[in-house]
XYZ file of C-alpha atoms in Angstrom:
387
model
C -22.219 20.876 1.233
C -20.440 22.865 -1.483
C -19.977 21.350 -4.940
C -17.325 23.025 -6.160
C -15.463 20.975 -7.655
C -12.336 23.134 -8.987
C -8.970 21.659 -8.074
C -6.476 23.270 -5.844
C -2.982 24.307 -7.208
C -1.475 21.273 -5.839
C -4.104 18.774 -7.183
C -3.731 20.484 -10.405
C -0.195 19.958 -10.538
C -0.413 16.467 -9.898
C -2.777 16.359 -12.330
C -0.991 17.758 -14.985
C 2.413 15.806 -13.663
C 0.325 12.452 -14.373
C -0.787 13.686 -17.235
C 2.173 14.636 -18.941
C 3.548 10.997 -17.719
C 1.037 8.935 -19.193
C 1.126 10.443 -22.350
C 5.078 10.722 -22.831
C 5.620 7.526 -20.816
C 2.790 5.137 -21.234
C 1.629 6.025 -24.109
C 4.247 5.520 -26.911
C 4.971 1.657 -25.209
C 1.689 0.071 -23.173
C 0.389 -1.308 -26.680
C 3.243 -3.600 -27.135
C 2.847 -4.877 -23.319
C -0.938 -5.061 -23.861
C -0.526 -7.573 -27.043
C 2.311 -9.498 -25.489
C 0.097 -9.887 -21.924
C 2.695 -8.593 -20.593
C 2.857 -6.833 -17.195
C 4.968 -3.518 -17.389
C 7.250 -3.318 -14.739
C 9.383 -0.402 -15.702
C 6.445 1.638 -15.582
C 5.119 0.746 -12.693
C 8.760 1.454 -11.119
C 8.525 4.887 -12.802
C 5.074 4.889 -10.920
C 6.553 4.415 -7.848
C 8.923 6.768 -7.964
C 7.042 9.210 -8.779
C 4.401 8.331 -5.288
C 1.732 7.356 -6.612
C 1.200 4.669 -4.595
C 2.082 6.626 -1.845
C -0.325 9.230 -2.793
C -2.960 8.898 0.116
C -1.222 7.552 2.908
C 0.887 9.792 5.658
C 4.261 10.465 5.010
C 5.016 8.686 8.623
C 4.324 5.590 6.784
C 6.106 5.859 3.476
C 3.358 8.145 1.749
C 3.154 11.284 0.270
C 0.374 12.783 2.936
C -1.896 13.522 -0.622
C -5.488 12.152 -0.027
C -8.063 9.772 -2.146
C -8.846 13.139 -4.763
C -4.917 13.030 -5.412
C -5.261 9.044 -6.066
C -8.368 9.511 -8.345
C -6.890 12.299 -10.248
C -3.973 10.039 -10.941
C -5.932 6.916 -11.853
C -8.077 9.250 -14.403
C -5.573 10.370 -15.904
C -3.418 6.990 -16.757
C -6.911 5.385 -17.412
C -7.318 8.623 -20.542
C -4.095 6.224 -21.870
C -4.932 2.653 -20.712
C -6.398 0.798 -18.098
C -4.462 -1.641 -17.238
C -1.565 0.447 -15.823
C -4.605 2.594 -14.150
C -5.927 -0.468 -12.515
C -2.334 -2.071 -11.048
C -2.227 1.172 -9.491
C -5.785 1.346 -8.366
C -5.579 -2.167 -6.905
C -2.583 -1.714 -5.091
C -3.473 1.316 -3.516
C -7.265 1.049 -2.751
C -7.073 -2.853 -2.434
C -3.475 -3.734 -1.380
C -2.632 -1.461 0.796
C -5.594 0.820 2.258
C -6.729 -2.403 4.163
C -3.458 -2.399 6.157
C -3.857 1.388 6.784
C -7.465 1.512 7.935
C -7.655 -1.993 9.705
C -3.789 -2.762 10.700
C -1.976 -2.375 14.182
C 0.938 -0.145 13.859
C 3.184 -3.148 13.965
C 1.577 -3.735 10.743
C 1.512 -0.465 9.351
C 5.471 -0.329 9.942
C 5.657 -3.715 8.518
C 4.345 -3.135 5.232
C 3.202 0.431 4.218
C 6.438 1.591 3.571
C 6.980 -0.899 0.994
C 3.740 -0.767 -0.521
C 3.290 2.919 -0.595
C 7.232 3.435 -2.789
C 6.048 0.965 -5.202
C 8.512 -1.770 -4.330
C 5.645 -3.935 -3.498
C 1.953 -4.198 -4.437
C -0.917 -5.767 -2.221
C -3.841 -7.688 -3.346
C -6.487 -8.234 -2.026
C -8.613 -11.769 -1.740
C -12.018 -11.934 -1.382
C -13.523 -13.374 -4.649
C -14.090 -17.025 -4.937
C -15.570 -19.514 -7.906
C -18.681 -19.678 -6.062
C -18.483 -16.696 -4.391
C -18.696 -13.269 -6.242
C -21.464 -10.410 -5.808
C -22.585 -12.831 -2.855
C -19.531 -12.248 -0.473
C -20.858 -13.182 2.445
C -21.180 -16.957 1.459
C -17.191 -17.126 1.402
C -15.920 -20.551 1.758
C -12.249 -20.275 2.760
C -11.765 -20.495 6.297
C -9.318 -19.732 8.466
C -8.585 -22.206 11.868
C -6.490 -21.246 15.026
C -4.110 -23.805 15.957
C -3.259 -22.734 19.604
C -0.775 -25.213 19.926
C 1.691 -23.226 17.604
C -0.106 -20.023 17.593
C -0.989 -19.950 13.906
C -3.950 -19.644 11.537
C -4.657 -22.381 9.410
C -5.844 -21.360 5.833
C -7.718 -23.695 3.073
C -9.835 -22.232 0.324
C -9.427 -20.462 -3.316
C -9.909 -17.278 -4.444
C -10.393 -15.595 -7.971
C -9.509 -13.091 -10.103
C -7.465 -11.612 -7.821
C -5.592 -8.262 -9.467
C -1.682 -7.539 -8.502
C -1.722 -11.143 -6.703
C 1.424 -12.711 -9.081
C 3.863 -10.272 -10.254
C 7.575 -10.692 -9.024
C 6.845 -7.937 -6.800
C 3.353 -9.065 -5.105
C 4.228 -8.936 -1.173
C 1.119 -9.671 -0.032
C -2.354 -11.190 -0.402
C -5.415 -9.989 2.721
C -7.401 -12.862 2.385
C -10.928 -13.235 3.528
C -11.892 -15.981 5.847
C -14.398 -17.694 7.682
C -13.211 -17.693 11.663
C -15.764 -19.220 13.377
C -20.122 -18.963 13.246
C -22.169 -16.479 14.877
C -24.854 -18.007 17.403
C -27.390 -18.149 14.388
C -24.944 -20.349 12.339
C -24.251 -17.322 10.026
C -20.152 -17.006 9.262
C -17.655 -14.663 11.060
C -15.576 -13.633 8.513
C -11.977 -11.817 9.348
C -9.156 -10.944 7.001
C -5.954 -12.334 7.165
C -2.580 -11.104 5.866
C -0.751 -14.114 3.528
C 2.637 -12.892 2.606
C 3.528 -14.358 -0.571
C 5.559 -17.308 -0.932
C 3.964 -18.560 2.058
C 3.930 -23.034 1.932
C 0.978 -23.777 0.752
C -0.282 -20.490 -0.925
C -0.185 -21.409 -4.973
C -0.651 -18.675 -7.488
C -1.979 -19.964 -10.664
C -0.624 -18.873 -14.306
C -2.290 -15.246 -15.363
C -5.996 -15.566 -17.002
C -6.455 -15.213 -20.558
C -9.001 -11.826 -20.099
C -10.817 -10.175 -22.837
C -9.155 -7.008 -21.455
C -6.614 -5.146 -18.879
C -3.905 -7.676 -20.818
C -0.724 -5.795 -19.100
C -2.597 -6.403 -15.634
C -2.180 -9.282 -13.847
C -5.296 -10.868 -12.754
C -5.160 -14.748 -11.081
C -6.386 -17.395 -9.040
C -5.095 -17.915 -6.168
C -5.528 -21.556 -3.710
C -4.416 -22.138 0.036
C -4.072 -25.628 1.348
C -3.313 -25.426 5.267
C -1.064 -22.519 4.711
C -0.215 -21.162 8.078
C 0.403 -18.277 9.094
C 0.972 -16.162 12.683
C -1.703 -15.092 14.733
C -0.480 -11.468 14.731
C -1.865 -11.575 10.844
C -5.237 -11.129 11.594
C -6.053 -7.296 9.942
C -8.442 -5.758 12.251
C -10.795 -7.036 14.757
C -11.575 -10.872 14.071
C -14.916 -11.616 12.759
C -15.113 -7.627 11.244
C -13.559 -9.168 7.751
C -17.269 -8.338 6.376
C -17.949 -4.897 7.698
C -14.238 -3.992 6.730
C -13.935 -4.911 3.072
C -17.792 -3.214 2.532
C -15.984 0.373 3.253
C -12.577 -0.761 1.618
C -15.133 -1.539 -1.531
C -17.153 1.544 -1.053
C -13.975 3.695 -1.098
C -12.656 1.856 -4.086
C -15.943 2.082 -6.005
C -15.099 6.055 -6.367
C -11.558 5.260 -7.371
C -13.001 2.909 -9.961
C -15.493 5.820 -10.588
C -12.778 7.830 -11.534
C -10.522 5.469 -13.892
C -13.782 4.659 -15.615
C -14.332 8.984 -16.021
C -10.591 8.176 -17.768
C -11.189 5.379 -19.839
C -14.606 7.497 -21.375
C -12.478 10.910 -21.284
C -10.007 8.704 -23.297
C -12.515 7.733 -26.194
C -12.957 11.580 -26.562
C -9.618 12.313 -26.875
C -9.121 9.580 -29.529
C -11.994 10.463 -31.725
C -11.510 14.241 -31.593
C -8.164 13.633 -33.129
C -9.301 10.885 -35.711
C -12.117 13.110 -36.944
C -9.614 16.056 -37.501
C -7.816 13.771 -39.548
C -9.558 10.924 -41.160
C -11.407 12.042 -44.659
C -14.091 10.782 -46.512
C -15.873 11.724 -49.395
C -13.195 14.887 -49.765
C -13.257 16.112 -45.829
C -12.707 15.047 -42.593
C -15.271 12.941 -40.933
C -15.498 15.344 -38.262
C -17.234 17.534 -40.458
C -20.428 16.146 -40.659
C -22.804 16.679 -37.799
C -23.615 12.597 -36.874
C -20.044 12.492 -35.966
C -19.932 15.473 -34.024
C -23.267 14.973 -32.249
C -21.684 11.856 -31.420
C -18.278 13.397 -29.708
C -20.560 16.039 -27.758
C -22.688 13.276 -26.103
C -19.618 11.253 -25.278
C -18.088 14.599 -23.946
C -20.971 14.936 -21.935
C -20.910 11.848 -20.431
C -17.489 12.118 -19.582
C -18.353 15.631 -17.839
C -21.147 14.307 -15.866
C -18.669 11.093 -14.719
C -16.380 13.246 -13.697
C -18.671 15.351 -11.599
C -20.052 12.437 -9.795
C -16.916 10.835 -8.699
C -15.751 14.052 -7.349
C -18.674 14.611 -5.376
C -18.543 11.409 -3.563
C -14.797 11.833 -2.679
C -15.693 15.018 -1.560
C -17.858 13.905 0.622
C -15.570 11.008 1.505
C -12.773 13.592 2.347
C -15.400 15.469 4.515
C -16.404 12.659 6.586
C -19.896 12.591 5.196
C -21.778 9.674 4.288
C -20.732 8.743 0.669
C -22.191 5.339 -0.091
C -24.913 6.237 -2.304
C -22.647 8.973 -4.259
C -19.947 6.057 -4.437
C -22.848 3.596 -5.679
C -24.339 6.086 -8.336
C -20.538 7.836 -9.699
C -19.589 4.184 -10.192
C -22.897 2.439 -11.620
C -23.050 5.720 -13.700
C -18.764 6.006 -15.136
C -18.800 2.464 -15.780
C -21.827 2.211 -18.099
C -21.114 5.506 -19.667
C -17.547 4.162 -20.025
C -18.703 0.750 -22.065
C -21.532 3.399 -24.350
C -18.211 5.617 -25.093
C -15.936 3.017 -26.271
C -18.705 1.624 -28.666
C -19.151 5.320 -30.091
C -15.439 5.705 -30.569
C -15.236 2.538 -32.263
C -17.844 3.581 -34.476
C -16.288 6.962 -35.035
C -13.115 4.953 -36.049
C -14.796 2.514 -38.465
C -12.679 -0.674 -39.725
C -9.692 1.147 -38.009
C -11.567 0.877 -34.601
C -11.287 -3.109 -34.762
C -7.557 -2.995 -34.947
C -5.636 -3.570 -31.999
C -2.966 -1.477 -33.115
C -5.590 1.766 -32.213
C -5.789 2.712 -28.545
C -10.020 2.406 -28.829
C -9.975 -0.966 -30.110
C -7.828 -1.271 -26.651
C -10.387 1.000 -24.752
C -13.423 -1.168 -25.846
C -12.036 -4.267 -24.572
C -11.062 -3.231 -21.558
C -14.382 -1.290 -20.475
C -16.652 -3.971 -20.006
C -14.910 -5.065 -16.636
C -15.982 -1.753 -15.441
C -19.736 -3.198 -14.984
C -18.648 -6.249 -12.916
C -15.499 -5.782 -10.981
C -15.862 -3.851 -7.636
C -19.445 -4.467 -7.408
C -21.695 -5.184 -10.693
C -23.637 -2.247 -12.097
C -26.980 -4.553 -10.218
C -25.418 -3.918 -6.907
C -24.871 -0.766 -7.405
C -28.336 -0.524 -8.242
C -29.454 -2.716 -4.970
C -27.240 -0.258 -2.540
C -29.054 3.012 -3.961
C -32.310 1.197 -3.882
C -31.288 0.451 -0.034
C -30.287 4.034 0.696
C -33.262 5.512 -0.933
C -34.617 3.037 1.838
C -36.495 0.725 -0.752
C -33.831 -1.838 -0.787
């Protein structure tokens, strides 16, 4: 397979489009939402009218007939300016609505993609519990069919759950437990839970260490029922599906994580042009610089690897190890990057009011969420057929 990696015109020029967005748009007024925890709304409508929610779905359906490169490029670039506008978009895309695209009936599709994919709504997505995290198979909420009213019945809880209680959440796919398998092992399905459904509580927002203009929540169901027709995909495939929804999304997380490291680059370059001590700027002396070409090169090689796996993705070639490694790899390099640039930035690095001290925060979540840098490690181990 070729790894040429150059962009075409047209992913270049959404490239550059996002680009020039984040850094005119989000730039100059995410801190403010960041230190109020504050979820930014206008943006995100500015997001949506731009498609980038839209970006990888068919235009039949609301989209803008782009493909998962155009989505990553996007998310890398808002992720250069801050994550947590990078990661409402990631979630609502990869999480929210890409289940209802790859698993729903066209009934469904019609239903809901349209809304999702112009930004008026965002999708979450349900499958982390308080006992229930890297382990996903030992979900406790379950799902019961009532046949005398033709519903499911839902009871459980889920947690930190991303784009599951802003005024414009639409939907929650929950995972479930639908019944047992002759060995007593669960059948898990996924169920659509429109919001404001009786019985389906949102909690307030978490306090989080980082992503503070995301929203991130628990979420509990006590006999919330909804139709039959809800079930997303084939029942007792919930497992199998949200594996590939979560090996597609590791690449997209791959990529925001290439932004967040690209980010500290940009940052430092500029503070070490600037910043003088001892009668010239810091960026003068070769431990500083030695320190911007390694993070540089980290950000190169993240890049690299998250491209290759959605090329592979977009070639319809095995990509779960490449997805595995780009992600394990971004994310760590991400956390190493915005402890250099916080370094590079001294006392000023520790101030909120600096986008690093923002950048350090927020990069830690890169190592757990979507699958912790361990399983990464367990799925390459498995596909180098040790695991």
């Amino acid at each position: 397979m070729s790894l040429d990696h150059r962009l075409s015109a047209e992913h270049e020029e959404l490239r550059r489009t996002v680009e020039e967005f984040a850094q005119k748009v989000v730039a100059p007024k995410i801190g403010e939402f960041y230190e109020r925890h504050e979820f930014p709304y206008e943006i995100v409508r500015q997001m949506g009218e731009m498609g980038l929610f839209g970006l990888p779905f068919p235009e039949e359906y609301g989209g803008m007939g782009g493909d998962y490169l155009a989505l990553c490029l996007a998310l890398e670039e808002l992720a250069r300016v801050d994550s947590s506008v990078a990661i409402t978009l990631e979630a609502g895309v990869s999480l929210g609505a890409m289940p209802v695209f790859r698993f729903g009936t066209e009934e469904q599709k019609r239903e809901w993609l349209p809304r999702l994919c112009s930004g008026e709504m965002l999708g979450a997505f349900g499958l982390t519990e308080p006992e229930c995290g890297s382990d996903a198979g030992g979900t406790r909420t379950t799902a019961v069919r009532d046949g005398k009213t033709g519903e499911w019945v839902i009871n459980g809880s889920k947690c930190f759950i991303t784009n599951s209680g802003t005024d414009i959440t639409g939907l929650v796919t929950v995972t479930a437990v639908t019944g047992r398998k002759d060995d007593g092992s669960p059948l898990i399905s996924t169920i659509i839970v429109p919001s404001g459904t009786p019985g389906f509580t949102v909690a307030a927002p978490y306090s989080k260490v980082g992503w503070n203009a995301s929203d991130t929540r628990e979420l509990s169901f006590s006999d919330v029922r909804v139709p039959e027709a809800n079930l997303l995909g084939e029942e007792g495939r919930g497992y199998a599906q949200f594996l590939r929804i979560l090996d597609e999304g590791r690449i997209a997380i791959s990529a925001l994580a290439t932004g967040l490291a690209q980010g500290c680059v940009d940052e430092s370059v500029a503070y070490a042009g600037t910043r003088k001590a001892f009668g010239k700027p810091i960026g003068a002396n070769q431990a500083i610089q030695f320190k911007l070409a390694d993070m540089e090169m980290r950000a190169h090689t993240a890049r690299i690897a998250w491209r290759d796996a959605a090329s592979r993705l977009l070639h319809g070639e095995r990509f779960k190890k490449e997805a595995a490694l780009a992600k394990l790899y971004s994310s760590e390099i991400a956390v190493t990057n915005a402890r250099e640039a916080t370094q590079i930035h001294g006392g000023y690095g520790f101030m909120n009011e600096y986008p690093v001290a923002r950048m350090w925060r927020d990069s830690k979540i890169l190592e757990i969420g979507e699958g912790t840098s361990e399983v990464q490690r367990m799925l390459v181990a498995r596909e180098l057929g040790v695991g």
